[in-house]
mmCIF file of C-alpha atoms in Angstrom:
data_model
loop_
_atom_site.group_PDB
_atom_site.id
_atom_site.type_symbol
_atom_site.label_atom_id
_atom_site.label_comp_id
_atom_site.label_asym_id
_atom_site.label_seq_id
_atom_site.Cartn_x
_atom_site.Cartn_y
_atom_site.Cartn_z
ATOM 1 C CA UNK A 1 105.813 83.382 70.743
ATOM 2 C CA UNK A 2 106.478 86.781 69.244
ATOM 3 C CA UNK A 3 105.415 89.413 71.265
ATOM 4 C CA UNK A 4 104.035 92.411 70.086
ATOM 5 C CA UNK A 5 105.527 95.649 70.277
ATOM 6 C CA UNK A 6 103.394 98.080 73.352
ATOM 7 C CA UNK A 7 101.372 100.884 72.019
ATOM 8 C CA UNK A 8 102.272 104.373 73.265
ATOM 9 C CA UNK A 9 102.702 104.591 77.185
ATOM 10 C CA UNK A 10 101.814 100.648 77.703
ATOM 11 C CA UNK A 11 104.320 98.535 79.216
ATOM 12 C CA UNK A 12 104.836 94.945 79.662
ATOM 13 C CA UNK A 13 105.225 93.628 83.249
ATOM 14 C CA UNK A 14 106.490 90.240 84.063
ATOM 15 C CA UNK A 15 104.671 88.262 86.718
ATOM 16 C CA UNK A 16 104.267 85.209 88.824
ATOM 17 C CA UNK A 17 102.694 83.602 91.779
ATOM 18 C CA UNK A 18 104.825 82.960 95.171
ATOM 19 C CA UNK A 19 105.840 79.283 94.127
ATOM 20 C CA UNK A 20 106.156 80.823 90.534
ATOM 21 C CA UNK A 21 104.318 77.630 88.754
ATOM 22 C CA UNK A 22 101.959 80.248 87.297
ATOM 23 C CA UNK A 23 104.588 83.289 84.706
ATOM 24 C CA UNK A 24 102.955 85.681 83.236
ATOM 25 C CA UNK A 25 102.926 89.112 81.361
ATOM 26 C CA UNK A 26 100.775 92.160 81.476
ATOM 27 C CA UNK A 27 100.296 95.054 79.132
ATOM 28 C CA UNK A 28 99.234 97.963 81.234
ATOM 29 C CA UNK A 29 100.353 102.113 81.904
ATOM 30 C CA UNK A 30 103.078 103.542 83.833
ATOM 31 C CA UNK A 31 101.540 102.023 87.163
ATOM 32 C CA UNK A 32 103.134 104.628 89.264
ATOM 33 C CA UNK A 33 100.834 107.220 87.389
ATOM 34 C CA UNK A 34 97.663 104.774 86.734
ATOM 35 C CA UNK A 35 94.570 105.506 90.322
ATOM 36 C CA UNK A 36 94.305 102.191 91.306
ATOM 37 C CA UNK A 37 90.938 101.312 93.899
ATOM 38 C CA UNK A 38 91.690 99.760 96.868
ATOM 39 C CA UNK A 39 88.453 98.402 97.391
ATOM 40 C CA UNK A 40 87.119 97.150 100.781
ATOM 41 C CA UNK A 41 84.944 94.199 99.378
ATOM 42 C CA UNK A 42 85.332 90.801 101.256
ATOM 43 C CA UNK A 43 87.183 89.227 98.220
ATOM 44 C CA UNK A 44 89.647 91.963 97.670
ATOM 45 C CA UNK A 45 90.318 92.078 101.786
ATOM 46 C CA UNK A 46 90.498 88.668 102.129
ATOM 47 C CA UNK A 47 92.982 87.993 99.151
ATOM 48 C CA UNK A 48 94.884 91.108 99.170
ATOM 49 C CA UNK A 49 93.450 92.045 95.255
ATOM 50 C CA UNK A 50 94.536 95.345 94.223
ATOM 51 C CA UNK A 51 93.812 95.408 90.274
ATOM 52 C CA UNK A 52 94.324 96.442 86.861
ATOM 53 C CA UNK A 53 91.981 95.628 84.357
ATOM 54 C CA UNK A 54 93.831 95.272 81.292
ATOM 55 C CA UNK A 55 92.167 93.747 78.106
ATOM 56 C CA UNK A 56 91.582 89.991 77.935
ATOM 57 C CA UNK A 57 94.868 90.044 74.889
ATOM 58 C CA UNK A 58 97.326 91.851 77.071
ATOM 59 C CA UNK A 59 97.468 89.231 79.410
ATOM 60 C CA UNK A 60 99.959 86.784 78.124
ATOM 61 C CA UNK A 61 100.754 83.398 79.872
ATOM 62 C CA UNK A 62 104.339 81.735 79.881
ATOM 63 C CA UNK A 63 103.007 78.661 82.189
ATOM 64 C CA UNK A 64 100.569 77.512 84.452
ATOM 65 C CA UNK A 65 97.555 78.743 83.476
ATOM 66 C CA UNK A 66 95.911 75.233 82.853
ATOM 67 C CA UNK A 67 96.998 74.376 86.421
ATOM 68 C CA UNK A 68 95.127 77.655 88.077
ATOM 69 C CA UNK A 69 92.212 76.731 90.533
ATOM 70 C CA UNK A 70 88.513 78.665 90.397
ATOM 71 C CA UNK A 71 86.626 79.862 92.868
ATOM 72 C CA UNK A 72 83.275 81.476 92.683
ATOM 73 C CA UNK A 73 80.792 83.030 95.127
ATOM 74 C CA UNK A 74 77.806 85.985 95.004
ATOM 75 C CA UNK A 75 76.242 85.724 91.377
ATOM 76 C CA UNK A 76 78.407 83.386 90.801
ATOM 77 C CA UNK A 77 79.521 85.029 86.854
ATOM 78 C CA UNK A 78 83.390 86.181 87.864
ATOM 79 C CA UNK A 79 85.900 83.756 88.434
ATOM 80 C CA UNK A 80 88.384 84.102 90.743
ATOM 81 C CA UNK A 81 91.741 82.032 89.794
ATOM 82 C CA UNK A 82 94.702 81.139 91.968
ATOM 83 C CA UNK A 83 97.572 79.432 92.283
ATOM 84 C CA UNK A 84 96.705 75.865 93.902
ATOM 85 C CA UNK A 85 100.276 75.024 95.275
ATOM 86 C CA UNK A 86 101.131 78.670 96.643
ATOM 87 C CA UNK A 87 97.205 79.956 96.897
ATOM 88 C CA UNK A 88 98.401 83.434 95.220
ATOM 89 C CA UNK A 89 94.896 84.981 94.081
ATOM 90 C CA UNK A 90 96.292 85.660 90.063
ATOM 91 C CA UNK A 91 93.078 87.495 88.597
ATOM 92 C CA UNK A 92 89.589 87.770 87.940
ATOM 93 C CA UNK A 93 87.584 86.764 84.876
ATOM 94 C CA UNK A 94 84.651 88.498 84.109
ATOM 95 C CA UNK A 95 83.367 86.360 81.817
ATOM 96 C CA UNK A 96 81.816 89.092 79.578
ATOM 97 C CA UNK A 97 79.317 90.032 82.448
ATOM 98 C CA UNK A 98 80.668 93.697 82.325
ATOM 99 C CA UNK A 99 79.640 96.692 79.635
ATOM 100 C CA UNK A 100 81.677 99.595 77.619
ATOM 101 C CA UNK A 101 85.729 99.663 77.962
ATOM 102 C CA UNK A 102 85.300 96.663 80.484
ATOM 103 C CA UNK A 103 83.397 94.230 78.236
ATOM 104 C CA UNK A 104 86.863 92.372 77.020
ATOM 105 C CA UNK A 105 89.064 93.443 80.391
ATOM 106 C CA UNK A 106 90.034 91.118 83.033
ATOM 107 C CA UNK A 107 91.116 92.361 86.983
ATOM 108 C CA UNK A 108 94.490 91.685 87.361
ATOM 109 C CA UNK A 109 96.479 91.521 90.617
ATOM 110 C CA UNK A 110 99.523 93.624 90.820
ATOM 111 C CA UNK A 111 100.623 92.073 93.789
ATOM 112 C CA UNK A 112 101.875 89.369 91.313
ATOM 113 C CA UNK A 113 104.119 91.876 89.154
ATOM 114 C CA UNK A 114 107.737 91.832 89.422
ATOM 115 C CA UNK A 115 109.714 94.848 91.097
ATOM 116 C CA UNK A 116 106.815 97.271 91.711
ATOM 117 C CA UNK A 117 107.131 98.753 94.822
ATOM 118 C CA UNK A 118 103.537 99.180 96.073
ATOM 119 C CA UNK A 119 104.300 102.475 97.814
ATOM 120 C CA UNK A 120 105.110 104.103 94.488
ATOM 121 C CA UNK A 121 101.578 103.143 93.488
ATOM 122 C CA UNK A 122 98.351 105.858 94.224
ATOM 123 C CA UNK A 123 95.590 103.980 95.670
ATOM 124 C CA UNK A 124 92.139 105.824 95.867
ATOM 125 C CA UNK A 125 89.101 103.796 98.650
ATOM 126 C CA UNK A 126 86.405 102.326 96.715
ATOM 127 C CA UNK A 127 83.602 100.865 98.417
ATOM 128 C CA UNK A 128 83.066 97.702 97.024
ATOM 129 C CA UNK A 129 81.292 96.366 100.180
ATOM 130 C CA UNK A 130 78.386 98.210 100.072
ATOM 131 C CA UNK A 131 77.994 98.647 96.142
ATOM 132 C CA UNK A 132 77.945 94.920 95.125
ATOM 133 C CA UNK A 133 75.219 92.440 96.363
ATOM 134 C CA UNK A 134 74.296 89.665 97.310
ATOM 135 C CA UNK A 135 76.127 91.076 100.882
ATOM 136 C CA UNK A 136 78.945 88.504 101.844
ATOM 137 C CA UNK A 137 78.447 86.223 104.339
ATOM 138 C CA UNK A 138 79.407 82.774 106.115
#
């Protein structure tokens, strides 16, 4: 598969799980320079998310996306996938249940890139906890 060329101040970023039976690629900025949200929400907490929503197209699988596992909870419209050998949490699908520059995007974890070093990266609190409902609980 031919890959096409980033546009201006986009870069591709090679990824994978721990066990690396899910490879990817992601089209996103200069991550050292993009505000990422470290949000407090249970999912995010409990699965270590921190995300970049990149368009559903700039997210390019090299293998194992037919293998990745689902899990939904809350409304129940985003699916969370991850790896079911390593349990790496890979992204989240929207499912078109967001509006504007988010309709087509996806949350990606950047955990999962390749040779970013996470304290390079600017991470601003958002409080995911108390905006999104149905509250999380067991």
């Amino acid at each position: 598969m031919t890959t096409p060329a980033p546009p201006p101040k986009k870069f591709w970023y090679e990824a994978n799980c721990h066990c690396g039976a899910v490879r990817y690629k992601v089209l996103g900025p200069h991550l050292e320079d993009f505000p990422f949200k470290g949000c407090n929400c249970s999912i995010c907490t409990k699965n270590g998310y921190l995300n970049l929503y990149p368009k559903r197209h700039e997210v390019v699988f090299h293998q194992g996306f037919d293998i990745l596992k689902e899990y939904r909870f809350g409304s129940k419209t985003k699916t969370h996938k991850f790896c079911p050998e390593c349990g790496s949490s890979i992204l989240i699908d929207f499912n078109g249940t967001l509006d504007g520059e988010f309709e087509d995007a996806m949350a990606v974890n950047v955990r999962m890139f390749k040779d970013i070093d996470m304290r390079e990266l600017k991470v601003e609190h958002f409080d995911g906890k108390n905006l999104w409902k149905p509250e999380y609980e067991i």
